[in-house]
Every structure is written in structure tokens, then in C-alpha cells.
């Protein structure tokens, strides 16, 4: 029988996380507000600019009748199919409907 020097398949190598750099330290509470440059407010934008740049970030929990919710899901599927626009979603339709309703009522 021949002797073959084999290495084990599972070795005791270093963990890949050991090569990661250290986390940056948070700013100490001793730094004064004068150290940071003043932050100016963002320039005013029109409503059309805001709707193009804004993202939907908050979840708004509301009660919807099951029949309305099902119709909305079907509408999203239909609109995506007909237009080929994959950005259409239940959230985007809800956002547009709320915006239209608020504008209609002067809010």
C-alpha cells in the first residue's frame, strides 16, 4: 500500500471576517457644534419635482375591504401587462390615488 499525504477537506483556516477592517468610531459627544459646517436647508422644489425624486419609505397601515384589495391587485397586474412598466405597484397606485384625493379636496 502506498502512503499518500492528504490534507483534510475541512481545514482550520482563518475566519474570513478576521480580514475585515475595524468599524469607525462614532463621533464623541465632546465635539462642539461649531466643528461641523452649517447645513443649509434644501432648496424649495415644485410638486412635480418632488414626486419624481421622492421614494415611498413609510408603511401606512389601513383597512381595505378584501374586494377592493383584490381589484387593486388585478389592476396592477393588468396595467403592468398592458404597459410593460414594471414600476407599477400597489404602492404607486395607492400613492397616486391619495395624492389625487388630497389635491381634489384642497389639502
XYZ file of N, CA and C in Angstrom, residues 2-81:
240
model
N 0.476 2.188 -0.803
C 1.269 3.403 -0.870
C 0.731 4.425 0.114
N 1.618 5.184 0.668
C 1.177 6.209 1.604
C 1.067 7.546 0.866
N -0.108 8.104 0.951
C -0.370 9.376 0.294
C -0.615 10.412 1.374
N 0.061 11.522 1.273
C -0.103 12.571 2.253
C -1.249 13.480 1.795
N -2.383 13.356 2.433
C -3.556 14.152 2.050
C -3.859 15.186 3.124
N -4.356 16.315 2.650
C -4.784 17.343 3.604
C -6.284 17.186 3.832
N -6.732 17.477 5.024
C -8.160 17.334 5.284
C -8.972 18.317 4.443
N -10.181 17.892 4.063
C -11.050 18.743 3.244
C -11.489 19.974 4.029
N -11.738 19.794 5.299
C -12.127 20.914 6.140
C -10.949 21.246 7.024
N -10.346 22.371 6.741
C -9.165 22.756 7.500
C -9.494 23.771 8.573
N -8.522 24.076 9.357
C -8.678 25.066 10.409
C -8.062 26.378 9.924
N -8.699 26.919 8.915
C -8.214 28.176 8.340
C -8.741 29.353 9.145
N -8.230 30.502 8.820
C -8.698 31.723 9.472
C -10.117 32.031 9.003
N -10.864 32.661 9.860
C -12.224 33.072 9.521
C -12.159 34.268 8.580
N -13.014 34.325 7.520
C -12.951 35.440 6.575
C -13.249 36.788 7.227
N -13.985 36.787 8.314
C -14.310 38.036 8.988
C -13.121 38.660 9.687
N -12.063 37.910 9.884
C -10.887 38.456 10.548
C -10.165 39.474 9.671
N -10.384 39.420 8.375
C -9.714 40.335 7.454
C -10.463 41.664 7.301
N -11.652 41.759 7.862
C -12.430 42.985 7.737
C -11.807 44.103 8.565
N -11.883 45.341 8.065
C -11.336 46.458 8.850
C -12.221 46.739 10.054
N -11.663 47.425 11.010
C -12.414 47.783 12.217
C -13.504 48.791 11.877
N -14.566 48.775 12.661
C -15.644 49.738 12.460
C -15.163 51.121 12.855
N -15.638 52.150 12.131
C -15.251 53.511 12.521
C -15.904 53.871 13.849
N -15.180 54.614 14.638
C -15.685 55.017 15.945
C -16.707 56.138 15.780
N -17.800 56.110 16.540
C -18.778 57.199 16.450
C -18.175 58.492 16.973
N -18.743 59.603 16.518
C -18.250 60.902 16.959
C -18.461 61.031 18.456
N -17.479 61.550 19.120
C -17.590 61.661 20.574
C -18.536 62.794 20.932
N -19.234 62.691 22.051
C -20.171 63.738 22.433
C -19.472 65.038 22.849
N -18.136 65.014 22.986
C -17.396 66.197 23.403
C -17.176 67.194 22.275
N -17.421 66.775 21.018
C -17.200 67.705 19.918
C -18.290 68.753 19.926
N -17.883 69.985 19.673
C -18.856 71.077 19.709
C -19.558 71.197 18.363
N -20.693 71.857 18.371
C -21.467 72.036 17.150
C -20.731 72.937 16.173
N -19.799 73.748 16.659
C -19.058 74.653 15.796
C -18.055 73.932 14.909
N -17.723 72.683 15.228
C -16.768 71.933 14.431
C -17.339 71.545 13.076
N -18.624 71.272 13.029
C -19.238 70.818 11.790
C -19.690 72.028 10.975
N -19.588 71.941 9.651
C -20.052 73.057 8.834
C -21.572 73.161 8.922
N -22.104 74.379 8.840
C -23.555 74.531 8.939
C -24.247 73.881 7.744
N -25.381 73.278 8.007
C -26.141 72.606 6.962
C -27.252 73.535 6.512
N -27.263 73.844 5.233
C -28.314 74.723 4.722
C -29.516 73.883 4.330
N -30.721 74.427 4.463
C -31.906 73.663 4.089
C -31.927 73.449 2.580
N -32.543 72.344 2.136
C -32.585 72.088 0.697
C -33.445 73.135 -0.002
N -33.142 73.452 -1.238
C -33.939 74.455 -1.954
C -35.363 73.959 -2.158
N -36.294 74.908 -2.202
C -37.695 74.557 -2.406
C -37.865 73.985 -3.804
N -38.679 72.942 -3.882
C -38.912 72.300 -5.168
C -40.396 72.297 -5.472
N -40.725 72.226 -6.738
C -42.131 72.162 -7.116
C -42.658 70.762 -6.831
N -43.978 70.619 -6.839
C -44.595 69.325 -6.557
C -44.194 68.294 -7.601
N -44.078 68.705 -8.852
C -43.700 67.767 -9.910
C -42.297 67.225 -9.673
N -41.369 68.087 -9.205
C -40.013 67.628 -8.929
C -39.998 66.652 -7.762
N -40.798 66.935 -6.740
C -40.817 66.077 -5.554
C -41.325 64.688 -5.878
N -42.350 64.577 -6.706
C -42.905 63.255 -6.995
C -41.929 62.415 -7.795
N -41.075 63.046 -8.602
C -40.106 62.285 -9.373
C -38.945 61.834 -8.504
N -38.576 62.619 -7.499
C -37.415 62.303 -6.683
C -37.758 61.521 -5.428
N -38.949 61.687 -4.901
C -39.306 61.049 -3.641
C -39.462 59.547 -3.813
N -39.129 58.849 -2.762
C -39.344 57.407 -2.720
C -40.362 57.106 -1.648
N -41.046 55.999 -1.807
C -42.001 55.589 -0.791
C -41.232 54.873 0.308
N -41.203 55.476 1.480
C -40.365 54.927 2.534
C -41.142 54.451 3.745
N -42.345 54.980 3.959
C -43.074 54.613 5.160
C -44.224 53.683 4.829
N -44.502 52.813 5.757
C -45.628 51.915 5.593
C -46.843 52.560 6.234
N -47.949 52.561 5.517
C -49.170 53.173 6.015
C -50.204 52.058 6.153
N -50.442 51.626 7.357
C -51.384 50.537 7.580
C -52.807 51.068 7.594
N -53.616 50.568 6.681
C -55.019 50.958 6.601
C -55.865 49.699 6.404
N -57.127 49.824 6.714
C -58.048 48.709 6.498
C -58.712 48.896 5.140
N -58.622 47.864 4.318
C -59.213 47.885 2.993
C -60.107 46.654 2.861
N -61.266 46.863 2.259
C -62.156 45.724 2.030
C -61.447 44.714 1.135
N -61.623 43.440 1.402
C -60.959 42.412 0.585
C -61.288 42.523 -0.909
N -62.518 42.900 -1.233
C -62.886 43.008 -2.646
C -62.115 44.138 -3.332
N -61.924 45.243 -2.625
C -61.173 46.372 -3.189
C -59.705 46.005 -3.342
N -59.164 45.313 -2.364
C -57.764 44.908 -2.428
C -57.530 43.956 -3.606
N -58.441 43.023 -3.802
C -58.316 42.081 -4.916
C -58.401 42.821 -6.257
N -59.328 43.789 -6.360
C -59.436 44.589 -7.584
C -58.153 45.360 -7.838
N -57.562 45.887 -6.777
C -56.316 46.645 -6.920
C -55.184 45.745 -7.410
N -55.082 44.540 -6.857
C -54.043 43.603 -7.308
C -54.237 43.242 -8.779
N -55.498 43.013 -9.184
C -55.768 42.705 -10.592
C -55.437 43.891 -11.477
N -55.750 45.104 -11.002
C -55.451 46.309 -11.784
C -53.950 46.470 -11.981
N -53.174 46.209 -10.937
C -51.714 46.303 -11.047
C -51.210 45.309 -12.085
N -51.698 44.077 -12.025
C -51.269 43.059 -12.993
C -51.647 43.468 -14.414
N -52.863 43.968 -14.588
C -53.337 44.379 -15.909
C -52.511 45.540 -16.448
N -52.277 46.553 -15.610
C -51.502 47.712 -16.056
C -50.063 47.338 -16.388
N -49.476 46.473 -15.586
C -48.102 46.033 -15.877
C -48.041 45.306 -17.208
N -49.050 44.452 -17.454
C -49.068 43.677 -18.694
C -49.280 44.588 -19.897
